Amino acid sequence: MQYGPAVRRRKLGAELRALRARAGLKSGEAARLVGWHQSKVSRIETGRSGVKPTDVELLLDAYDVRDAELRELLVVLAGSDDNGRHHWWHAYRGLLPSTYSDFISLESQASVMRTLENSVVPGLLQTPEYAREVTLAAVDGAPDDKVDALVEVRLARQDVLRSNPPLRLSAVLDEAALRRTVGGPGVMARQLEHLREAAQLPHVRIQVLPFEVGAHVGVTGPFVIFSFPSTSDLDVVVLDHLTSSLYLERKEDLQAYSEAFDSLQVHALSPEETLDFIAGVAHGA
């Protein structure tokens, strides 16, 4: 059994602990209900050990958790669905760093994603050509088959915008992400048109931060905030670095980044103004 990376274990364990407390059970009582030793429950709740999806189901039954969305989310965090089938990204597990797999698993179950991008168009909004150019830059010198697979992963991630219900995406883009020529004028022209089309979807909100805004709270780097249905306890901030990703889970961090994103939206162009702005960039304005 392949258990999820550390961030998933911690988030899952914390939520299971909260659900146990809500059910009015001590860890020893919960263990007896499912036929385990108390230490197993403690290791799961503290994130020190992984947990099989079937064991998550046992605990949720013991805690009388009936919310279907919450149950599905917690089973996904355990690493596969309730029938033991791995999710699509497991086919690439030999290629993807654990932090990227973790990111995809969170993205797949989030109900809302808020993201700031300073340099490139967000992955969920990239065209295949643009995605290939960004991937080539990120893994310079990688063999073609690896590049192909990484582009496949990026494009497969975009299915969350076509699911039912779809992920609600709010993206703030620095003007530099639109002005940076990736792959040449033709690639950029198609990418900008794709952005305008995506911006008109009811569940996608795109805003541009023009250069004239000057320094802003997001200049320190891009970030993503994931929010989930049924519970806010699983919300998480993700900061990307060159070789790894940092996951911030403390309530103080979540509040700080949520307030920062709200501020960015206030200073950015409105979604309607953004459509006109993208059109202007596409036409060389």
mmCIF file of C-alpha atoms in Angstrom:
data_model
loop_
_atom_site.group_PDB
_atom_site.id
_atom_site.type_symbol
_atom_site.label_atom_id
_atom_site.label_comp_id
_atom_site.label_asym_id
_atom_site.label_seq_id
_atom_site.Cartn_x
_atom_site.Cartn_y
_atom_site.Cartn_z
ATOM 1 C CA MET A 1 0.000 0.000 0.000
ATOM 2 C CA GLN A 2 1.396 3.417 -0.973
ATOM 3 C CA TYR A 3 0.510 5.904 1.750
ATOM 4 C CA GLY A 4 0.146 9.584 1.025
ATOM 5 C CA PRO A 5 2.895 12.124 1.714
ATOM 6 C CA ALA A 6 3.275 13.740 5.109
ATOM 7 C CA VAL A 7 0.971 16.695 4.515
ATOM 8 C CA ARG A 8 -1.928 14.412 3.607
ATOM 9 C CA ARG A 9 -1.303 12.252 6.669
ATOM 10 C CA ARG A 10 -1.295 15.266 8.961
ATOM 11 C CA LYS A 11 -4.438 16.780 7.450
ATOM 12 C CA LEU A 12 -6.256 13.457 7.489
ATOM 13 C CA GLY A 13 -5.179 12.647 11.032
ATOM 14 C CA ALA A 14 -6.222 16.042 12.365
ATOM 15 C CA GLU A 15 -9.655 15.764 10.760
ATOM 16 C CA LEU A 16 -10.199 12.221 12.049
ATOM 17 C CA ARG A 17 -9.236 13.378 15.545
ATOM 18 C CA ALA A 18 -11.757 16.237 15.327
ATOM 19 C CA LEU A 19 -14.491 13.871 14.127
ATOM 20 C CA ARG A 20 -13.762 11.458 16.979
ATOM 21 C CA ALA A 21 -14.017 14.289 19.505
ATOM 22 C CA ARG A 22 -17.261 15.456 17.884
ATOM 23 C CA ALA A 23 -18.627 11.934 18.328
ATOM 24 C CA GLY A 24 -17.807 12.139 22.037
ATOM 25 C CA LEU A 25 -15.305 9.290 21.943
ATOM 26 C CA LYS A 26 -11.886 8.888 23.531
ATOM 27 C CA SER A 27 -9.167 7.292 21.402
ATOM 28 C CA GLY A 28 -9.378 4.047 23.371
ATOM 29 C CA GLU A 29 -13.138 3.870 22.854
ATOM 30 C CA ALA A 30 -12.737 4.487 19.133
ATOM 31 C CA ALA A 31 -10.098 1.760 18.928
ATOM 32 C CA ARG A 32 -12.389 -0.761 20.631
ATOM 33 C CA LEU A 33 -15.242 0.066 18.244
ATOM 34 C CA VAL A 34 -13.133 -0.864 15.224
ATOM 35 C CA GLY A 35 -11.153 -3.655 16.850
ATOM 36 C CA TRP A 36 -7.757 -1.927 16.995
ATOM 37 C CA HIS A 37 -5.199 -1.095 19.630
ATOM 38 C CA GLN A 38 -5.365 2.472 20.919
ATOM 39 C CA SER A 39 -1.838 3.174 19.658
ATOM 40 C CA LYS A 40 -2.978 2.691 16.043
ATOM 41 C CA VAL A 41 -5.618 5.385 16.418
ATOM 42 C CA SER A 42 -3.051 7.709 18.013
ATOM 43 C CA ARG A 43 -0.487 7.152 15.246
ATOM 44 C CA ILE A 44 -3.108 7.890 12.583
ATOM 45 C CA GLU A 45 -4.348 11.031 14.319
ATOM 46 C CA THR A 46 -0.858 12.458 14.762
ATOM 47 C CA GLY A 47 0.098 11.670 11.149
ATOM 48 C CA ARG A 48 2.922 9.354 12.224
ATOM 49 C CA SER A 49 1.565 6.485 10.145
ATOM 50 C CA GLY A 50 -0.506 6.150 7.023
ATOM 51 C CA VAL A 51 -3.977 4.702 6.916
ATOM 52 C CA LYS A 52 -5.722 2.573 4.335
ATOM 53 C CA PRO A 53 -8.909 3.909 2.749
ATOM 54 C CA THR A 54 -10.822 0.934 4.173
ATOM 55 C CA ASP A 55 -9.625 1.870 7.680
ATOM 56 C CA VAL A 56 -10.776 5.450 7.143
ATOM 57 C CA GLU A 57 -14.205 4.081 6.252
ATOM 58 C CA LEU A 58 -14.248 2.038 9.472
ATOM 59 C CA LEU A 59 -13.476 5.101 11.570
ATOM 60 C CA LEU A 60 -16.035 7.255 9.767
ATOM 61 C CA ASP A 61 -18.686 4.587 10.355
ATOM 62 C CA ALA A 62 -17.723 4.432 14.035
ATOM 63 C CA TYR A 63 -18.027 8.227 14.275
ATOM 64 C CA ASP A 64 -21.372 8.167 12.423
ATOM 65 C CA VAL A 65 -20.100 10.511 9.686
ATOM 66 C CA ARG A 66 -22.739 10.533 6.952
ATOM 67 C CA ASP A 67 -21.616 13.522 4.864
ATOM 68 C CA ALA A 68 -20.808 11.911 1.483
ATOM 69 C CA GLU A 69 -18.533 14.751 0.304
ATOM 70 C CA LEU A 70 -16.498 14.706 3.494
ATOM 71 C CA ARG A 71 -16.186 10.925 3.413
ATOM 72 C CA GLU A 72 -14.968 11.001 -0.185
ATOM 73 C CA LEU A 73 -12.433 13.720 0.571
ATOM 74 C CA LEU A 74 -10.948 11.860 3.532
ATOM 75 C CA VAL A 75 -10.724 8.627 1.558
ATOM 76 C CA VAL A 76 -8.889 10.488 -1.231
ATOM 77 C CA LEU A 77 -6.438 11.890 1.326
ATOM 78 C CA ALA A 78 -5.725 8.296 2.358
ATOM 79 C CA GLY A 79 -4.424 7.651 -1.147
ATOM 80 C CA SER A 80 -7.114 5.883 -3.173
ATOM 81 C CA ASP A 81 -10.857 5.536 -3.429
ATOM 82 C CA ASP A 82 -13.088 3.324 -1.304
ATOM 83 C CA ASN A 83 -12.706 0.378 -3.705
ATOM 84 C CA GLY A 84 -8.936 0.467 -3.435
ATOM 85 C CA ARG A 85 -8.399 1.896 -6.906
ATOM 86 C CA HIS A 86 -5.659 4.479 -7.170
ATOM 87 C CA HIS A 87 -6.433 7.846 -8.694
ATOM 88 C CA TRP A 88 -5.152 8.808 -12.131
ATOM 89 C CA TRP A 89 -1.968 10.502 -10.940
ATOM 90 C CA HIS A 90 -0.708 7.251 -9.389
ATOM 91 C CA ALA A 91 0.088 6.077 -12.920
ATOM 92 C CA TYR A 92 2.862 8.716 -12.857
ATOM 93 C CA ARG A 93 4.094 8.056 -9.313
ATOM 94 C CA GLY A 94 7.583 7.095 -10.511
ATOM 95 C CA LEU A 95 7.855 10.450 -12.266
ATOM 96 C CA LEU A 96 6.224 12.927 -9.889
ATOM 97 C CA PRO A 97 7.810 14.174 -6.658
ATOM 98 C CA SER A 98 5.699 13.331 -3.617
ATOM 99 C CA THR A 99 4.913 17.012 -3.035
ATOM 100 C CA TYR A 100 3.494 17.314 -6.571
ATOM 101 C CA SER A 101 1.362 14.179 -6.119
ATOM 102 C CA ASP A 102 0.180 15.652 -2.850
ATOM 103 C CA PHE A 103 -0.696 18.924 -4.582
ATOM 104 C CA ILE A 104 -2.702 17.088 -7.256
ATOM 105 C CA SER A 105 -4.613 15.042 -4.692
ATOM 106 C CA LEU A 106 -5.599 18.192 -2.808
ATOM 107 C CA GLU A 107 -6.493 19.976 -6.041
ATOM 108 C CA SER A 108 -8.669 17.057 -7.126
ATOM 109 C CA GLN A 109 -10.921 17.351 -4.076
ATOM 110 C CA ALA A 110 -10.827 21.083 -3.350
ATOM 111 C CA SER A 111 -13.976 23.080 -3.959
ATOM 112 C CA VAL A 112 -12.174 26.432 -4.264
ATOM 113 C CA MET A 113 -8.678 27.340 -5.406
ATOM 114 C CA ARG A 114 -7.263 30.839 -5.050
ATOM 115 C CA THR A 115 -3.934 31.466 -6.728
ATOM 116 C CA LEU A 116 -1.493 34.286 -7.350
ATOM 117 C CA GLU A 117 0.941 33.930 -10.254
ATOM 118 C CA ASN A 118 3.715 36.421 -10.913
ATOM 119 C CA SER A 119 5.579 34.904 -13.861
ATOM 120 C CA VAL A 120 3.503 32.382 -15.812
ATOM 121 C CA VAL A 121 -0.114 31.495 -16.513
ATOM 122 C CA PRO A 122 -1.467 29.060 -13.866
ATOM 123 C CA GLY A 123 -1.256 25.407 -14.855
ATOM 124 C CA LEU A 124 -5.024 24.928 -14.891
ATOM 125 C CA LEU A 125 -5.327 27.641 -17.545
ATOM 126 C CA GLN A 126 -2.441 26.691 -19.833
ATOM 127 C CA THR A 127 -2.764 25.548 -23.439
ATOM 128 C CA PRO A 128 -0.884 22.347 -24.414
ATOM 129 C CA GLU A 129 1.756 24.339 -26.341
ATOM 130 C CA TYR A 130 2.323 26.773 -23.486
ATOM 131 C CA ALA A 131 2.437 23.923 -20.954
ATOM 132 C CA ARG A 132 5.126 22.175 -23.002
ATOM 133 C CA GLU A 133 7.293 25.300 -23.167
ATOM 134 C CA VAL A 134 6.999 25.895 -19.417
ATOM 135 C CA THR A 135 7.798 22.235 -18.723
ATOM 136 C CA LEU A 136 10.832 22.314 -21.012
ATOM 137 C CA ALA A 137 12.146 25.322 -19.103
ATOM 138 C CA ALA A 138 11.526 23.666 -15.732
ATOM 139 C CA VAL A 139 13.211 20.344 -16.588
ATOM 140 C CA ASP A 140 15.894 21.564 -18.983
ATOM 141 C CA GLY A 141 17.632 18.637 -20.677
ATOM 142 C CA ALA A 142 15.032 16.023 -19.702
ATOM 143 C CA PRO A 143 14.297 13.282 -22.271
ATOM 144 C CA ASP A 144 11.285 13.767 -24.532
ATOM 145 C CA ASP A 145 9.257 10.970 -22.902
ATOM 146 C CA LYS A 146 9.566 12.611 -19.472
ATOM 147 C CA VAL A 147 8.549 15.994 -20.881
ATOM 148 C CA ASP A 148 5.574 14.374 -22.645
ATOM 149 C CA ALA A 149 4.454 12.692 -19.430
ATOM 150 C CA LEU A 150 4.738 15.889 -17.369
ATOM 151 C CA VAL A 151 2.694 17.798 -19.949
ATOM 152 C CA GLU A 152 0.081 15.014 -19.857
ATOM 153 C CA VAL A 153 -0.144 15.408 -16.080
ATOM 154 C CA ARG A 154 -0.562 19.176 -16.314
ATOM 155 C CA LEU A 155 -3.344 18.871 -18.888
ATOM 156 C CA ALA A 156 -5.063 16.048 -16.980
ATOM 157 C CA ARG A 157 -5.170 18.288 -13.905
ATOM 158 C CA GLN A 158 -7.396 20.680 -15.856
ATOM 159 C CA ASP A 159 -10.266 18.176 -15.667
ATOM 160 C CA VAL A 160 -11.148 19.676 -12.265
ATOM 161 C CA LEU A 161 -12.532 22.679 -14.166
ATOM 162 C CA ARG A 162 -14.806 20.361 -16.165
ATOM 163 C CA SER A 163 -15.989 18.116 -13.333
ATOM 164 C CA ASN A 164 -19.436 18.263 -11.762
ATOM 165 C CA PRO A 165 -19.373 20.365 -9.714
ATOM 166 C CA PRO A 166 -16.283 22.088 -11.100
ATOM 167 C CA LEU A 167 -13.496 23.568 -9.039
ATOM 168 C CA ARG A 168 -14.130 27.284 -8.458
ATOM 169 C CA LEU A 169 -10.939 29.029 -9.506
ATOM 170 C CA SER A 170 -9.948 32.587 -8.619
ATOM 171 C CA ALA A 171 -6.659 33.635 -10.165
ATOM 172 C CA VAL A 172 -4.761 36.902 -9.834
ATOM 173 C CA LEU A 173 -2.064 37.279 -12.502
ATOM 174 C CA ASP A 174 0.688 39.837 -12.461
ATOM 175 C CA GLU A 175 0.913 41.640 -15.799
ATOM 176 C CA ALA A 176 4.334 40.015 -16.257
ATOM 177 C CA ALA A 177 2.629 36.630 -16.730
ATOM 178 C CA LEU A 178 0.863 38.030 -19.795
ATOM 179 C CA ARG A 179 3.830 39.984 -21.181
ATOM 180 C CA ARG A 180 6.398 37.184 -20.848
ATOM 181 C CA THR A 181 6.782 35.569 -24.271
ATOM 182 C CA VAL A 182 6.679 31.807 -23.763
ATOM 183 C CA GLY A 183 7.206 29.712 -26.888
ATOM 184 C CA GLY A 184 7.010 32.602 -29.327
ATOM 185 C CA PRO A 185 4.271 34.991 -30.511
ATOM 186 C CA GLY A 186 2.008 32.258 -31.902
ATOM 187 C CA VAL A 187 1.990 30.254 -28.676
ATOM 188 C CA MET A 188 1.319 33.408 -26.664
ATOM 189 C CA ALA A 189 -1.499 34.541 -28.954
ATOM 190 C CA ARG A 190 -3.306 31.224 -28.480
ATOM 191 C CA GLN A 191 -2.611 31.257 -24.741
ATOM 192 C CA LEU A 192 -4.060 34.741 -24.304
ATOM 193 C CA GLU A 193 -7.162 33.805 -26.278
ATOM 194 C CA HIS A 194 -7.543 30.696 -24.118
ATOM 195 C CA LEU A 195 -7.332 32.876 -21.007
ATOM 196 C CA ARG A 196 -10.113 35.133 -22.310
ATOM 197 C CA GLU A 197 -12.301 32.101 -23.004
ATOM 198 C CA ALA A 198 -11.637 30.611 -19.558
ATOM 199 C CA ALA A 199 -12.351 33.948 -17.861
ATOM 200 C CA GLN A 200 -15.903 33.840 -19.168
ATOM 201 C CA LEU A 201 -16.705 30.534 -17.454
ATOM 202 C CA PRO A 202 -19.040 31.046 -14.466
ATOM 203 C CA HIS A 203 -16.709 29.198 -12.069
ATOM 204 C CA VAL A 204 -13.492 30.947 -13.167
ATOM 205 C CA ARG A 205 -12.507 34.446 -12.040
ATOM 206 C CA ILE A 206 -9.354 35.971 -13.524
ATOM 207 C CA GLN A 207 -7.949 39.363 -12.545
ATOM 208 C CA VAL A 208 -4.771 41.075 -13.718
ATOM 209 C CA LEU A 209 -2.489 43.164 -11.521
ATOM 210 C CA PRO A 210 -1.121 45.818 -13.922
ATOM 211 C CA PHE A 211 2.419 47.115 -13.536
ATOM 212 C CA GLU A 212 1.051 50.527 -12.518
ATOM 213 C CA VAL A 213 -0.041 49.044 -9.178
ATOM 214 C CA GLY A 214 3.630 48.968 -8.221
ATOM 215 C CA ALA A 215 4.814 46.908 -5.252
ATOM 216 C CA HIS A 216 2.113 44.696 -3.752
ATOM 217 C CA VAL A 217 1.719 42.027 -1.109
ATOM 218 C CA GLY A 218 2.300 39.265 -3.668
ATOM 219 C CA VAL A 219 5.749 40.366 -4.856
ATOM 220 C CA THR A 220 7.390 37.858 -2.510
ATOM 221 C CA GLY A 221 6.168 34.977 -4.662
ATOM 222 C CA PRO A 222 3.218 32.961 -5.981
ATOM 223 C CA PHE A 223 0.945 30.945 -3.733
ATOM 224 C CA VAL A 224 -2.150 28.750 -3.825
ATOM 225 C CA ILE A 225 -4.923 28.442 -1.246
ATOM 226 C CA PHE A 226 -7.074 25.295 -1.341
ATOM 227 C CA SER A 227 -10.466 25.222 0.376
ATOM 228 C CA PHE A 228 -12.609 22.128 0.734
ATOM 229 C CA PRO A 229 -16.314 21.298 0.939
ATOM 230 C CA SER A 230 -17.809 20.375 4.313
ATOM 231 C CA THR A 231 -14.838 21.514 6.413
ATOM 232 C CA SER A 232 -12.384 24.396 6.640
ATOM 233 C CA ASP A 233 -9.999 22.365 8.828
ATOM 234 C CA LEU A 234 -8.367 20.890 5.727
ATOM 235 C CA ASP A 235 -7.673 24.238 4.014
ATOM 236 C CA VAL A 236 -4.015 24.681 3.117
ATOM 237 C CA VAL A 237 -1.628 27.216 1.547
ATOM 238 C CA VAL A 238 0.969 25.951 -0.931
ATOM 239 C CA LEU A 239 4.179 27.828 -1.733
ATOM 240 C CA ASP A 240 6.210 26.555 -4.698
ATOM 241 C CA HIS A 241 9.991 26.517 -4.747
ATOM 242 C CA LEU A 242 12.417 25.291 -7.389
ATOM 243 C CA THR A 243 12.927 21.832 -5.874
ATOM 244 C CA SER A 244 10.023 21.460 -3.449
ATOM 245 C CA SER A 245 6.716 22.826 -2.184
ATOM 246 C CA LEU A 246 5.937 24.163 1.273
ATOM 247 C CA TYR A 247 2.524 23.486 2.828
ATOM 248 C CA LEU A 248 1.229 25.922 5.453
ATOM 249 C CA GLU A 249 -1.571 24.575 7.608
ATOM 250 C CA ARG A 250 -1.724 26.816 10.683
ATOM 251 C CA LYS A 251 -4.836 28.940 11.024
ATOM 252 C CA GLU A 252 -2.675 32.066 11.348
ATOM 253 C CA ASP A 253 -1.003 31.330 7.996
ATOM 254 C CA LEU A 254 -4.312 30.613 6.303
ATOM 255 C CA GLN A 255 -5.748 33.868 7.592
ATOM 256 C CA ALA A 256 -2.696 35.878 6.526
ATOM 257 C CA TYR A 257 -2.693 34.500 2.993
ATOM 258 C CA SER A 258 -6.467 34.798 2.650
ATOM 259 C CA GLU A 259 -6.241 38.462 3.636
ATOM 260 C CA ALA A 260 -3.343 38.936 1.219
ATOM 261 C CA PHE A 261 -5.374 37.440 -1.620
ATOM 262 C CA ASP A 262 -8.343 39.670 -0.777
ATOM 263 C CA SER A 263 -6.027 42.681 -0.938
ATOM 264 C CA LEU A 264 -4.650 41.581 -4.309
ATOM 265 C CA GLN A 265 -8.162 41.274 -5.708
ATOM 266 C CA VAL A 266 -8.989 44.795 -4.525
ATOM 267 C CA HIS A 267 -5.937 46.275 -6.280
ATOM 268 C CA ALA A 268 -6.286 44.160 -9.435
ATOM 269 C CA LEU A 269 -8.434 45.005 -12.436
ATOM 270 C CA SER A 270 -11.997 43.759 -12.292
ATOM 271 C CA PRO A 271 -12.799 40.568 -14.255
ATOM 272 C CA GLU A 272 -14.457 42.704 -16.949
ATOM 273 C CA GLU A 273 -11.504 45.086 -17.170
ATOM 274 C CA THR A 274 -9.208 42.076 -17.259
ATOM 275 C CA LEU A 275 -10.882 40.738 -20.399
ATOM 276 C CA ASP A 276 -10.229 44.038 -22.165
ATOM 277 C CA PHE A 277 -6.687 44.155 -20.823
ATOM 278 C CA ILE A 278 -5.851 40.663 -22.110
ATOM 279 C CA ALA A 279 -7.281 41.593 -25.505
ATOM 280 C CA GLY A 280 -5.067 44.689 -25.535
ATOM 281 C CA VAL A 281 -1.952 42.648 -24.746
ATOM 282 C CA ALA A 282 -2.867 40.177 -27.484
ATOM 283 C CA HIS A 283 -3.079 43.023 -29.990
ATOM 284 C CA GLY A 284 0.195 44.577 -28.897
ATOM 285 C CA ALA A 285 -1.247 47.423 -26.850
#
